[in-house]
Coordinates of C-alpha atoms in Angstrom, one line a residue:
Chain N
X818 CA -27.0 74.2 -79.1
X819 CA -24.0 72.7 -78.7
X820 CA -23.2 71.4 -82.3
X821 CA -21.3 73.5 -84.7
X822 CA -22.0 77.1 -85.7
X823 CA -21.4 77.8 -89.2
X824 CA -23.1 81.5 -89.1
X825 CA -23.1 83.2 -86.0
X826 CA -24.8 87.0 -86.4
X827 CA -23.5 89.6 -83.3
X828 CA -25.4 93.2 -83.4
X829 CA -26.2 92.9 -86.8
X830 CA -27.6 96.2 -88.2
X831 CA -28.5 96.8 -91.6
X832 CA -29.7 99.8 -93.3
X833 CA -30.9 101.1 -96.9
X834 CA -30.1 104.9 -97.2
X835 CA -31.3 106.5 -94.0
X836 CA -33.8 103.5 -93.1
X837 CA -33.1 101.2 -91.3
X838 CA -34.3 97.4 -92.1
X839 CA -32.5 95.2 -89.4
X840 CA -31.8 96.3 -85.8
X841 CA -29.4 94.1 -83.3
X842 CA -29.8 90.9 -84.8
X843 CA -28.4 88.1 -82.9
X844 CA -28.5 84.3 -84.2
X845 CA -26.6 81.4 -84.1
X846 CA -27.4 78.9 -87.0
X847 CA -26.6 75.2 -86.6
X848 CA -24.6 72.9 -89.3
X849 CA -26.7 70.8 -91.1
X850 CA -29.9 72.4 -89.9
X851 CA -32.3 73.4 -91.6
X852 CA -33.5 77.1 -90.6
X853 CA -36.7 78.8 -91.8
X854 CA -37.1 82.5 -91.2
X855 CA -40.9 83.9 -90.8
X856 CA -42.1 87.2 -91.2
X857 CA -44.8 89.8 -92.3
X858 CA -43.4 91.3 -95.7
X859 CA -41.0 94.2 -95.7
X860 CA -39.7 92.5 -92.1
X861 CA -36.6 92.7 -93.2
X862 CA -36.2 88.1 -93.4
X863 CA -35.2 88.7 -97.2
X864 CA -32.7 91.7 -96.2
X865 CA -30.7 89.1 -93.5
X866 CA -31.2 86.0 -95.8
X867 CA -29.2 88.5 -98.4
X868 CA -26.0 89.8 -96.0
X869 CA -25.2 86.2 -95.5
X870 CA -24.0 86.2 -99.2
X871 CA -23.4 89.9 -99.2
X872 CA -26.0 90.2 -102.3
X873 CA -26.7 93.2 -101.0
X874 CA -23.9 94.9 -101.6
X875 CA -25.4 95.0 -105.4
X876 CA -27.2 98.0 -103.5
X877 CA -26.0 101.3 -103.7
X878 CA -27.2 102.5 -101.3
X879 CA -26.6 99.0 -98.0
X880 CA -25.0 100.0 -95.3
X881 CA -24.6 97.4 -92.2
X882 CA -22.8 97.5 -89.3
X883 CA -21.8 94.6 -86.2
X884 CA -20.9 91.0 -87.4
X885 CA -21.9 88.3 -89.3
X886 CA -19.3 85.5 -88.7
X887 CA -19.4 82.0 -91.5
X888 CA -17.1 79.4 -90.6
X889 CA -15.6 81.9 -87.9
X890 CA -14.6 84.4 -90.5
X891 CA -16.2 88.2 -90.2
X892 CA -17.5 88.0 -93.8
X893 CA -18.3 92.5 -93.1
X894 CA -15.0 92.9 -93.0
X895 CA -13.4 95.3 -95.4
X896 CA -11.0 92.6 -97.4
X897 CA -13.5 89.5 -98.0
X898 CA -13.7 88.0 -100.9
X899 CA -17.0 87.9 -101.8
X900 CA -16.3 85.7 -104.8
X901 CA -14.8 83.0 -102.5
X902 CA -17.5 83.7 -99.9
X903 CA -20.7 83.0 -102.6
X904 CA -18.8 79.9 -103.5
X905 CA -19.6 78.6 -100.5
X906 CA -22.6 80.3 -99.5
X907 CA -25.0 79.0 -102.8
X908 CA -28.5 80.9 -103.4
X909 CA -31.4 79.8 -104.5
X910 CA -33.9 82.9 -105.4
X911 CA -37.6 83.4 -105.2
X912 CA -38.4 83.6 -109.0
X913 CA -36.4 80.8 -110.6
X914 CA -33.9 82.4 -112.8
X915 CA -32.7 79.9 -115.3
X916 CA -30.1 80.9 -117.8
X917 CA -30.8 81.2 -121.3
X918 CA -28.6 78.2 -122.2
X919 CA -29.5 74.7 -121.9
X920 CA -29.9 72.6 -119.1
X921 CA -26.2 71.1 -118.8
X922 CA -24.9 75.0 -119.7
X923 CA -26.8 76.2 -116.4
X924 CA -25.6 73.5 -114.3
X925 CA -22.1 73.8 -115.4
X926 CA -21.9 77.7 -115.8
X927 CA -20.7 77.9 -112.0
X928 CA -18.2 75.7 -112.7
X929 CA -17.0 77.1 -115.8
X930 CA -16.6 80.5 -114.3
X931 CA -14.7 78.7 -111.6
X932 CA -12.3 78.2 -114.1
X933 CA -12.7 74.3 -114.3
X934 CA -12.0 73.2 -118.1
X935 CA -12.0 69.3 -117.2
X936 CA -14.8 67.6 -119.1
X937 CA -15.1 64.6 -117.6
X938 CA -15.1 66.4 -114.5
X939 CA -17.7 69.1 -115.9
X940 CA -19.7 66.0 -117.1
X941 CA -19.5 64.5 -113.8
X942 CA -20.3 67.5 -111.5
X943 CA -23.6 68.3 -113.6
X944 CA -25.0 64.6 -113.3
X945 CA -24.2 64.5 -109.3
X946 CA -25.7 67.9 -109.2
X947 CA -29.0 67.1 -111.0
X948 CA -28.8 63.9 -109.0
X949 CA -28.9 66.0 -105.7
X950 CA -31.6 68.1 -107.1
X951 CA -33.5 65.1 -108.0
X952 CA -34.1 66.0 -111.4
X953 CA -31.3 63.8 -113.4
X954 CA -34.6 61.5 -114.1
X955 CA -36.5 63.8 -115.6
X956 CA -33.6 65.6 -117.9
X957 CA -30.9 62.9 -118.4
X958 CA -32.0 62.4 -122.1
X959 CA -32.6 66.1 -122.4
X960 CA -29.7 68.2 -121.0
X961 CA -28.7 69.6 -124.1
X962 CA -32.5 71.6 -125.0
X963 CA -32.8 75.0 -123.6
X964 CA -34.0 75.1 -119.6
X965 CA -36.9 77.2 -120.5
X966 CA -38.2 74.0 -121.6
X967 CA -38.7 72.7 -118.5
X968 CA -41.8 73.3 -115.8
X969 CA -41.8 76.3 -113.2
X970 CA -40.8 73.1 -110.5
X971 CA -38.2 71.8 -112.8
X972 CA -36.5 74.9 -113.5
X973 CA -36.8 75.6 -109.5
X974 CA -35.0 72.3 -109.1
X975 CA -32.2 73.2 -111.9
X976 CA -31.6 76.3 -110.3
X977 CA -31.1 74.4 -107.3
X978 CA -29.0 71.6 -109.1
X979 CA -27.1 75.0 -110.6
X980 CA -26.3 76.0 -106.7
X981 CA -24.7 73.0 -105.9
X982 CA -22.7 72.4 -108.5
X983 CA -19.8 75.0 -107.2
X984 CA -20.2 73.0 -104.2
X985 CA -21.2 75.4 -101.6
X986 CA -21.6 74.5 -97.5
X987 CA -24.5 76.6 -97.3
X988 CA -27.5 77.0 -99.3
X989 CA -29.7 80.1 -98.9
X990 CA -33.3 80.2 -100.4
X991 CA -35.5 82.6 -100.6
X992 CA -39.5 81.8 -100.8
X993 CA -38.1 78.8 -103.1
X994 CA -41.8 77.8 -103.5
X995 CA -43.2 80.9 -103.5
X996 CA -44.3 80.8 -107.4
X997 CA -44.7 76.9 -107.6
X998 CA -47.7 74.8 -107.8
X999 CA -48.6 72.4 -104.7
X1000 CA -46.8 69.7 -106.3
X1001 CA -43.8 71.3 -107.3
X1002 CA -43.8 72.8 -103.2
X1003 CA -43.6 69.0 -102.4
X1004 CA -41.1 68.1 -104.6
X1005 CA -38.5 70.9 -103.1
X1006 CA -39.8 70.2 -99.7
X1007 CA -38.9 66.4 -100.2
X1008 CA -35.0 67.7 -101.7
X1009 CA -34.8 70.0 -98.6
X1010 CA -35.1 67.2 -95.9
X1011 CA -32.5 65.3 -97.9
X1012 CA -30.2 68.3 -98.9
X1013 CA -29.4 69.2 -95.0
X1014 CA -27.9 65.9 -94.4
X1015 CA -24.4 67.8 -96.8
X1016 CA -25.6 71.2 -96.2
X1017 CA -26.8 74.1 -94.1
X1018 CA -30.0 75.5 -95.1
X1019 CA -31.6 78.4 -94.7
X1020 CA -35.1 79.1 -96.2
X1021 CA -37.2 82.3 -95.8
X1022 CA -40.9 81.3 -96.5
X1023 CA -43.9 83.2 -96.2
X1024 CA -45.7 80.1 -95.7
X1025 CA -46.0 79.0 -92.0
X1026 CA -47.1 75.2 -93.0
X1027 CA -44.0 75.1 -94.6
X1028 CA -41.8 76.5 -92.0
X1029 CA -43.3 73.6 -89.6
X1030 CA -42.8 70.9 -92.0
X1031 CA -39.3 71.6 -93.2
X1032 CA -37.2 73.6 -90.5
X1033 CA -35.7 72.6 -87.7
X1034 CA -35.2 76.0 -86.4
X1035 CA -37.4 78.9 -86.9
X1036 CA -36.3 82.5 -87.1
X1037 CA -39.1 84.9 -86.6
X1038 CA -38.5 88.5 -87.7
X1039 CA -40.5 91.4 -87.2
X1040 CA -40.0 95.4 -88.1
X1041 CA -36.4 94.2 -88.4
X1042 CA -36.1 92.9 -85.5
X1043 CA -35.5 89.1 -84.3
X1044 CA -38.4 88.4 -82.4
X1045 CA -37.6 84.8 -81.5
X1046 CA -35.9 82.0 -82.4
X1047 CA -36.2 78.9 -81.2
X1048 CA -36.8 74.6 -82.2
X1049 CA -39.3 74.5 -84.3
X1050 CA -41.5 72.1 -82.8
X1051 CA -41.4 74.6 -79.9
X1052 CA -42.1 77.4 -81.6
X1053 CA -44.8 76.2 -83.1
X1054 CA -46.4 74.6 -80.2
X1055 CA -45.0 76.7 -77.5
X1056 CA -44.0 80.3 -78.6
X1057 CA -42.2 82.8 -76.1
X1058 CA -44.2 85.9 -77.4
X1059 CA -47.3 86.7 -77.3
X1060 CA -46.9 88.0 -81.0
X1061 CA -45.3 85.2 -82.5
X1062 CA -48.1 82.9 -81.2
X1063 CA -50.3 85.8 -83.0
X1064 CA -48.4 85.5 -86.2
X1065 CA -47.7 82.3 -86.3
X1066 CA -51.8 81.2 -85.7
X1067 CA -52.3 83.5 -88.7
X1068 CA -53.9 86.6 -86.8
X1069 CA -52.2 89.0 -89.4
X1070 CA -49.5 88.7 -91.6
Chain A
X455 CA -77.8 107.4 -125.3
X456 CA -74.4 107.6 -123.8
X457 CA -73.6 104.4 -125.2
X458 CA -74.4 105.8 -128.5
X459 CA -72.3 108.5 -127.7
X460 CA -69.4 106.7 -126.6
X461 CA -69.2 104.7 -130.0
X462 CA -69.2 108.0 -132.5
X463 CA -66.7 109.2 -130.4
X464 CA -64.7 106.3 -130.6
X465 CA -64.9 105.7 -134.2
X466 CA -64.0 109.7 -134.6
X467 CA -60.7 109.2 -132.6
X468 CA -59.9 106.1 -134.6
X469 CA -60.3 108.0 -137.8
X470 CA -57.6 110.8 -136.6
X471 CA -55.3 108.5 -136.1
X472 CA -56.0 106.7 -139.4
X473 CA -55.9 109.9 -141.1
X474 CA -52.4 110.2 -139.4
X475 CA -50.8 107.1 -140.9
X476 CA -52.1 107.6 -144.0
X477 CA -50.8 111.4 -144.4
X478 CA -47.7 109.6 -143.4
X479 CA -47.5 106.9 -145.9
X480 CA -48.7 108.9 -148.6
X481 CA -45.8 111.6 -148.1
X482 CA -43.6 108.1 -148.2
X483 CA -45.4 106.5 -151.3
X484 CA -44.5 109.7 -152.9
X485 CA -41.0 110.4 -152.1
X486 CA -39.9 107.0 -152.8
X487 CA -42.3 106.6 -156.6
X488 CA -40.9 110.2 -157.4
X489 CA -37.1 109.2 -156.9
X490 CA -37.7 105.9 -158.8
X491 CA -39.7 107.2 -161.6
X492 CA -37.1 110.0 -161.9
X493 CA -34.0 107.9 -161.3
X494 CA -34.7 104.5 -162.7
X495 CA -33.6 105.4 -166.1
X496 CA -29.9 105.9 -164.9
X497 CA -29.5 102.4 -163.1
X498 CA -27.4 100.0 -164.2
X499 CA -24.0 97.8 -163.5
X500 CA -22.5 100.5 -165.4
X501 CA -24.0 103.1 -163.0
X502 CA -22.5 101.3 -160.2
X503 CA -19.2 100.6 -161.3
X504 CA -17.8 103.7 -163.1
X505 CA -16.4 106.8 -162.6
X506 CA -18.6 109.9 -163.3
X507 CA -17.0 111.3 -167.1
X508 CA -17.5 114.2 -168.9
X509 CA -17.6 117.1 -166.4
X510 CA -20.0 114.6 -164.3
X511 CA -22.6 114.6 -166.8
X512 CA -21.9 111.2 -167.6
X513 CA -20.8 107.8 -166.4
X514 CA -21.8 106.3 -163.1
X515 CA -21.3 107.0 -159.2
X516 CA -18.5 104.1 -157.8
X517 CA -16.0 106.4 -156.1
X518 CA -19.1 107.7 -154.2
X519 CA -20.4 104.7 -153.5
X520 CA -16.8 103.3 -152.5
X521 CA -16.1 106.6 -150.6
X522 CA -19.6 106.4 -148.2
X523 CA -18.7 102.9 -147.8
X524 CA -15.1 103.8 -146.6
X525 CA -16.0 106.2 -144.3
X526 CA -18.7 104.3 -142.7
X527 CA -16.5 101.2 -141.5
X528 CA -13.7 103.7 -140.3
X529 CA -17.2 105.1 -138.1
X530 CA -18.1 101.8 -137.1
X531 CA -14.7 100.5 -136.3
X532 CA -13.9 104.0 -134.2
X533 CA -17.7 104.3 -132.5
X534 CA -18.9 100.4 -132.1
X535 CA -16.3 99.8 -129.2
X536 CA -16.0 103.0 -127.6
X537 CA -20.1 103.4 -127.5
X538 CA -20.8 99.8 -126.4
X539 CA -17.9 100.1 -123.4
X540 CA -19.1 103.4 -122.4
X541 CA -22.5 102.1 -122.3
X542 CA -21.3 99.1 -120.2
X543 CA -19.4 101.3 -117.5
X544 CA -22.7 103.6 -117.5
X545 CA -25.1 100.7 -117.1
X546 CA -22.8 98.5 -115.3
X547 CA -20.0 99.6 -112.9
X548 CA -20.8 103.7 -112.4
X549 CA -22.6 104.8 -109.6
X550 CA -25.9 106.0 -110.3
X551 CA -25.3 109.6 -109.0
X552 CA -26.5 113.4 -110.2
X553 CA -22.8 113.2 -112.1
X554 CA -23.6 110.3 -114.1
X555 CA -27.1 111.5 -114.3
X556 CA -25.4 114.8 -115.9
X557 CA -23.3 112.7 -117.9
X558 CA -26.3 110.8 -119.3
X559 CA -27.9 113.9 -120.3
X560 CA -25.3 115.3 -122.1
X561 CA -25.2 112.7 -124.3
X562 CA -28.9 112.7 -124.8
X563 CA -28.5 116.2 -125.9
X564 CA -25.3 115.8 -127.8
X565 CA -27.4 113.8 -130.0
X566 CA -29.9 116.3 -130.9
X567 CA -26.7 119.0 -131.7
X568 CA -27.4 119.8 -135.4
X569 CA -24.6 118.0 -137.7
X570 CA -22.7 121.1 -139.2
X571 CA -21.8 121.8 -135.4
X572 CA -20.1 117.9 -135.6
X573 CA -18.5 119.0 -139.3
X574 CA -17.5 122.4 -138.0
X575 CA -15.9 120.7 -134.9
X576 CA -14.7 118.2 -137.3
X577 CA -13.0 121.0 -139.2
X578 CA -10.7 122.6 -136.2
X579 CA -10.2 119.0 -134.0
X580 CA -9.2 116.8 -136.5
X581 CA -8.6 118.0 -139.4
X582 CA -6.6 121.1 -138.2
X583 CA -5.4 120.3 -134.6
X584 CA -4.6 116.8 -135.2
X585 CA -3.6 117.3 -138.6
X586 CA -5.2 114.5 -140.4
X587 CA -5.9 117.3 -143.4
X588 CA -9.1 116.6 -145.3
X589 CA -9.3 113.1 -145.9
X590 CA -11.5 110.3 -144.7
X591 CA -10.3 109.4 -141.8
X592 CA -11.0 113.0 -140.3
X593 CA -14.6 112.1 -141.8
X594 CA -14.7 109.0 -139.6
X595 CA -13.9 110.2 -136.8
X596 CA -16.0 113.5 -137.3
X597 CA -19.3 110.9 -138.2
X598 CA -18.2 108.5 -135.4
X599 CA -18.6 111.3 -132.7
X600 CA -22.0 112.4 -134.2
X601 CA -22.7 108.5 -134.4
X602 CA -21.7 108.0 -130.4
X603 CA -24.6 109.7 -128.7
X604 CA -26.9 107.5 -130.3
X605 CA -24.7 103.8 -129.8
X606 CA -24.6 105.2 -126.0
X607 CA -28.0 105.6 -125.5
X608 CA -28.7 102.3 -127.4
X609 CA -26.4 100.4 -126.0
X610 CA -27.1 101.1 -122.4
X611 CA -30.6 100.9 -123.5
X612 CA -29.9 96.7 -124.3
X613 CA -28.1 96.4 -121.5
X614 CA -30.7 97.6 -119.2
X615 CA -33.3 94.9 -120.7
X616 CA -31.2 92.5 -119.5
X617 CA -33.0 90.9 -116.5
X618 CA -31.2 91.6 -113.2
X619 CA -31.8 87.9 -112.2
X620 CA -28.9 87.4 -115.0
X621 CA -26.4 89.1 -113.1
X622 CA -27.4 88.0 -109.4
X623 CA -27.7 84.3 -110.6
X624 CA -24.4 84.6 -112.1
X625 CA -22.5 86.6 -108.9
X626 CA -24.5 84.3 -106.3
X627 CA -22.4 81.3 -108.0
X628 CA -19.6 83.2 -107.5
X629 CA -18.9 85.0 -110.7
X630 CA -16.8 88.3 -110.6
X631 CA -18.7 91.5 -112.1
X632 CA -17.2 91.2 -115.2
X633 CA -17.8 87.6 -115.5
X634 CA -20.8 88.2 -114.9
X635 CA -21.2 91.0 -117.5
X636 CA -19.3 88.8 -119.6
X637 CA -21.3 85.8 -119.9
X638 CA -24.7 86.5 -118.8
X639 CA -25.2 90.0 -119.8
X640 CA -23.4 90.7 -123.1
X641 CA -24.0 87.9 -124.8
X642 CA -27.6 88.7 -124.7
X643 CA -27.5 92.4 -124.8
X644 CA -25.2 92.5 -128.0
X645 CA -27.5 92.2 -131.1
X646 CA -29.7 95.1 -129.1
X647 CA -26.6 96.9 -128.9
X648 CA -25.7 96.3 -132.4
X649 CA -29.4 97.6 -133.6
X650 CA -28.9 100.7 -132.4
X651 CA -25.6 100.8 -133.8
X652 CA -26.2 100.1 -137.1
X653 CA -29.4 102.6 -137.2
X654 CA -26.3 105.4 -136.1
X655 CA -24.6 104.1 -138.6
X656 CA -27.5 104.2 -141.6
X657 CA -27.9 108.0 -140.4
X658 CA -23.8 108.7 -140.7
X659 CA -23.8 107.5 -144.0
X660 CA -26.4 109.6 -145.1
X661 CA -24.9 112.7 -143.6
X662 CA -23.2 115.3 -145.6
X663 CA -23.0 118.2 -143.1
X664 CA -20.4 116.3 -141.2
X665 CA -18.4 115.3 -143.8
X666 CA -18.5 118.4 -146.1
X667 CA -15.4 120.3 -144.7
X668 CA -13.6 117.5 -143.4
X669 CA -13.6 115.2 -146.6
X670 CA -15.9 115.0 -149.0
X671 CA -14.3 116.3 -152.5
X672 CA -16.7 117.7 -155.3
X673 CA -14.7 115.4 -158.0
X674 CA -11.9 112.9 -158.0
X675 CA -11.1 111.4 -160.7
X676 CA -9.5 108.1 -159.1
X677 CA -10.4 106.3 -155.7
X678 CA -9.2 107.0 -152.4
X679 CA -5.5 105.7 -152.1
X680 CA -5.1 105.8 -148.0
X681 CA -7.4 106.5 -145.7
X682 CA -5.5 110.3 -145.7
X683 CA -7.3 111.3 -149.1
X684 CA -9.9 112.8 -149.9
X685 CA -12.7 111.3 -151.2
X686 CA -16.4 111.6 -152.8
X687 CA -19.3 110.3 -151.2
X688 CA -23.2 109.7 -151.9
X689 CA -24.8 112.3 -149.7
X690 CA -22.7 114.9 -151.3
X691 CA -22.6 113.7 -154.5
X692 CA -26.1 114.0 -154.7
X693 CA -25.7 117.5 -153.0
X694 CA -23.8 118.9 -156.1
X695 CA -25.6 117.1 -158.9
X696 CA -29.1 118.2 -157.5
X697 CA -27.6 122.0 -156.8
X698 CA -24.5 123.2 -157.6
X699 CA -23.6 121.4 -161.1
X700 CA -23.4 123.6 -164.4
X701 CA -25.6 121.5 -165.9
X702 CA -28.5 120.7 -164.0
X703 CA -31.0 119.9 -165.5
X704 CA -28.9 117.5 -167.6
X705 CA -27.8 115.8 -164.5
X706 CA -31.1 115.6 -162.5
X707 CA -31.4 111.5 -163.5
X708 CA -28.1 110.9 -162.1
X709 CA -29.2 113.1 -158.9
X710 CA -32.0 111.0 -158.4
X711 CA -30.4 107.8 -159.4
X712 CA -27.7 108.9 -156.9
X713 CA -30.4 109.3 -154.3
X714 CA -31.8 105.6 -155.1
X715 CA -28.6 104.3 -154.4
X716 CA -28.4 106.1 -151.2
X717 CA -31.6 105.1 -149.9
X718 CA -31.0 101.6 -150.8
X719 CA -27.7 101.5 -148.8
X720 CA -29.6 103.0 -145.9
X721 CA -32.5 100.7 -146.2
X722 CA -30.2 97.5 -146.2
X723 CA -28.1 98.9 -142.8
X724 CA -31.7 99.0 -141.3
X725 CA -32.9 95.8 -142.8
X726 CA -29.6 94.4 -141.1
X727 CA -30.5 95.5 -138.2
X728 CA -34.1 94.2 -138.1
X729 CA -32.9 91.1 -139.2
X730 CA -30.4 91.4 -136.2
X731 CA -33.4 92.3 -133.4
X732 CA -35.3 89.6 -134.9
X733 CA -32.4 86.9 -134.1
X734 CA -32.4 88.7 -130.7
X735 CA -35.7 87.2 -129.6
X736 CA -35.4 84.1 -130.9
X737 CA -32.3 83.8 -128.5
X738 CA -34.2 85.1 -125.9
X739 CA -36.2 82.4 -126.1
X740 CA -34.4 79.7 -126.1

């Protein structure tokens, strides 16, 4: 791995209340990869994907400890700006969580929060962002109806398109797919490959076909702990541990 | 056989509980056709827009109606913002600890503290201590903190329907908390705050406890002048004309004309606020 390193974890613990979720992780993520974290539920792959835009901090109760360095910067240091850090660390969430506004509202809400007042550039941002969520063809005569309009795959996409609009390096998703239809799962599959080419992505997925088709880099977690992380192609064909090989061939999970 | 069984005992439960709604709606079907019957008589334009003459025996109800109106915007004006921010630092921004639990409970029971504790309060806080005399600001502010409990609880109530994906969508594009709150969260929230408002409200206008010491004359015989004078209002009104007037039985159709007017004010603050609810889905749609 001698490309860049945007995010660079070093002893990384994280715990909620007394328990602890995620013990001593160590990873080094790639620029324009695109990484996919595995896991049995409650492994703790939600609970990492979650410090890397410090949306955890929303709970009362996170505590963390060691380093998580973006870009170089300690982002669990006392003074970070989180607001500057989620600009550029986009998320993309499990349940698509559209706005209640209309399609060109959601897109350009980030922006508009940003403080950008510029129409043309407003008008401009939204159609390149819908355009690198390939769904500018299926709304362009349409972005003023609410987005609840649209289908589960659609509304995935827009919250997607909504991401990068503020322009972000990385993109975190978690289970993306989880809640679509085979299709739709294509579809965001398709925009990943072509997404990593301007951005760093990293995808937690429950679903190991998934993991294979779109990562290049797989995470595997386990009881809060990083069991392995390798290629994916090796991963998948050639796994370190003995319990990886058993997750991974689907012996439980 | 236990079939059987099952079925007469359903069809017993479901005919307590019809029994129930209709004991209800009986005791409202009569209320409302006595009042009518007894007040409809009295009801006019005149009724509405004159002063009560002769000793109150005649004439209509306007500085009552004028007064209860008065007093209720100085509530709303005092209670709306300071309920709706309280609830958004409750909901929002305090940490969910045993003192904010303790805090939230003392304003659940605050609002079950009967309303001549408010009027007595009333009495020595504002009226005496902060020397605003009898008049209808010290009603206000009296009615806006027996109001406040229930905009809190409301309030905090909307707030907390709000999906959480609203705020973590919004601060994952890098919105500030109150940006957040701002312009994901309130705009949605507001007509359920409001709701609960307004039904506060309804309740404060009907109140006379509250207003009785710190207020509310017996007769005036022009309108209010600053918000510093005293003042007549429905609740009250109806209060003397149905018990303490010389002349009682003369005045009962006023009383219950009085009392129309009242429920009819009430109803429309609650019909505002259904039609506000209603408006509240159809956003939420959208």
């Amino acid at each position: 791995m001698a490309k860049d390193i945007v995010i660079e974890a070093k002893n990384f613990n994280f715990y909620y209340g007394s328990v602890k979720a995620l013990t001593d992780i160590n990873i080094k993520i790639e620029k324009n990869s695109v990484t996919g974290i595995i896991g049995p539920s409650g492994c703790g792959k939600s609970t990492f994907l979650r410090s890397l835009n410090l949306m955890n901090n929303l709970i009362l109760t996170a505590r963390y400890d060691g380093e998580i360095l973006i870009d170089g910067d300690n982002i669990l240091k006392k003074d970070i700006d989180v607001v500057q850090l989620r600009r550029k660390v986009g998320m993309v969430f499990q349940k698509s969580n559209p706005f209640p506004k209309t399609i060109f509202e959601n897109v350009a809400y980030g922006l508009k929060i940003n403080g950008i007042k510029d129409k043309e550039l407003i008008n401009q941002r939204v159609e390149e962002s819908l355009k690198g969520a390939a769904l500018w063809d299926e709304v362009k005569d349409r972005l003023h109806v609410s987005a609840f309009d649209l289908s589960g795959g659609q509304q995935q996409r827009l919250c997607i398109a909504r991401a990068l609009a503020v322009q972000p390096e990385i993109l975190l998703m978690d289970e993306p797919a989880s809640a679509l239809d085979p299709t739709a799962t294509l579809k965001i599959e398709e925009l990943i490959q072509v997404l990593k080419s301007k951005y760093t992505i990293i995808i937690v997925t429950h679903n190991m076909q998934q993991a294979a088709r779109v990562s290049d880099y797989t995470a595997f977690f386990m009881m809060g702990k990083l069991i392995e992380y390798n290629k994916t192609n090796i991963m998948f064909t050639n796994p370190e541990h003995k319990i990886t090989e058993d997750y991974i061939t689907g012996r439980f999970g | 056989m236990t079939n059987r069984i099952n079925r007469i005992k359903e069809k017993i439960g479901f005919s307590i509980l019809a029994t129930c709604l209709a004991v209800v709606v009986f005791i409202i079907v009569v209320i409302f056709s006595n009042i009518i019957i007894n007040g409809y008589s009295v009801i006019n334009l005149d009724f509405l827009i004159k002063a009560p003459t002769d000793g109150m025996t005649k004439g209509g109800i306007m500085p009552a109606i004028v007064g209860t109106f008065l007093v209720t915007v100085i509530t709303a004006i005092l209670s709306i913002p300071l309920g709706m921010g309280c609830a958004i630092y409750l909901n929002e921004y305090a940490k969910q600890n045993l003192f904010t639990k303790l805090i939230r409970i003392s304003i659940r029971n605050l609002a079950g503290v009967p309303s001549i504790v408010y009027g007595l309060f009333g009495v020595v806080l504002f009226v005496q201590l902060m020397n605003m005399g009898t008049s209808i600001l010290a009603a206000g502010f009296t009615l806006s903190l027996m109001t406040l409990p229930m905009t809190i609880t409301a309030s905090e109530e909307a707030l907390k329907s709000i999906p959480v994906s609203f705020r973590e969508g919004s601060l994952a594009l890098g919105a500030t908390k109150w940006q957040a709150i701002k312009t994901n969260v309130l705009p949605y929230a507001i007509p359920g705050m409001l709701t609960g408002t307004i039904l506060g409200l309804s309740r404060a206008a009907g109140e006379t406890a509250p207003i009785l010491f710190t207020g509310a004359a017996f007769y005036l015989p022009h309108l209010p002048k600053s918000l510093l004078d005293q003042f007549m209002a429905l609740p009250y009104h109806l209060y003397i004309m149905a018990t303490q007037h010389h002349a009682i039985s003369e005045v009962r159709p006023i009383a219950y004309g009085t009392a129309m007017v009242l429920i009819a004010l009430v109803f429309a603050m609650n019909l505002g606020a259904i039609i506000l609810r209603y408006k509240l889905r159809k956003n939420r749609k959208e």
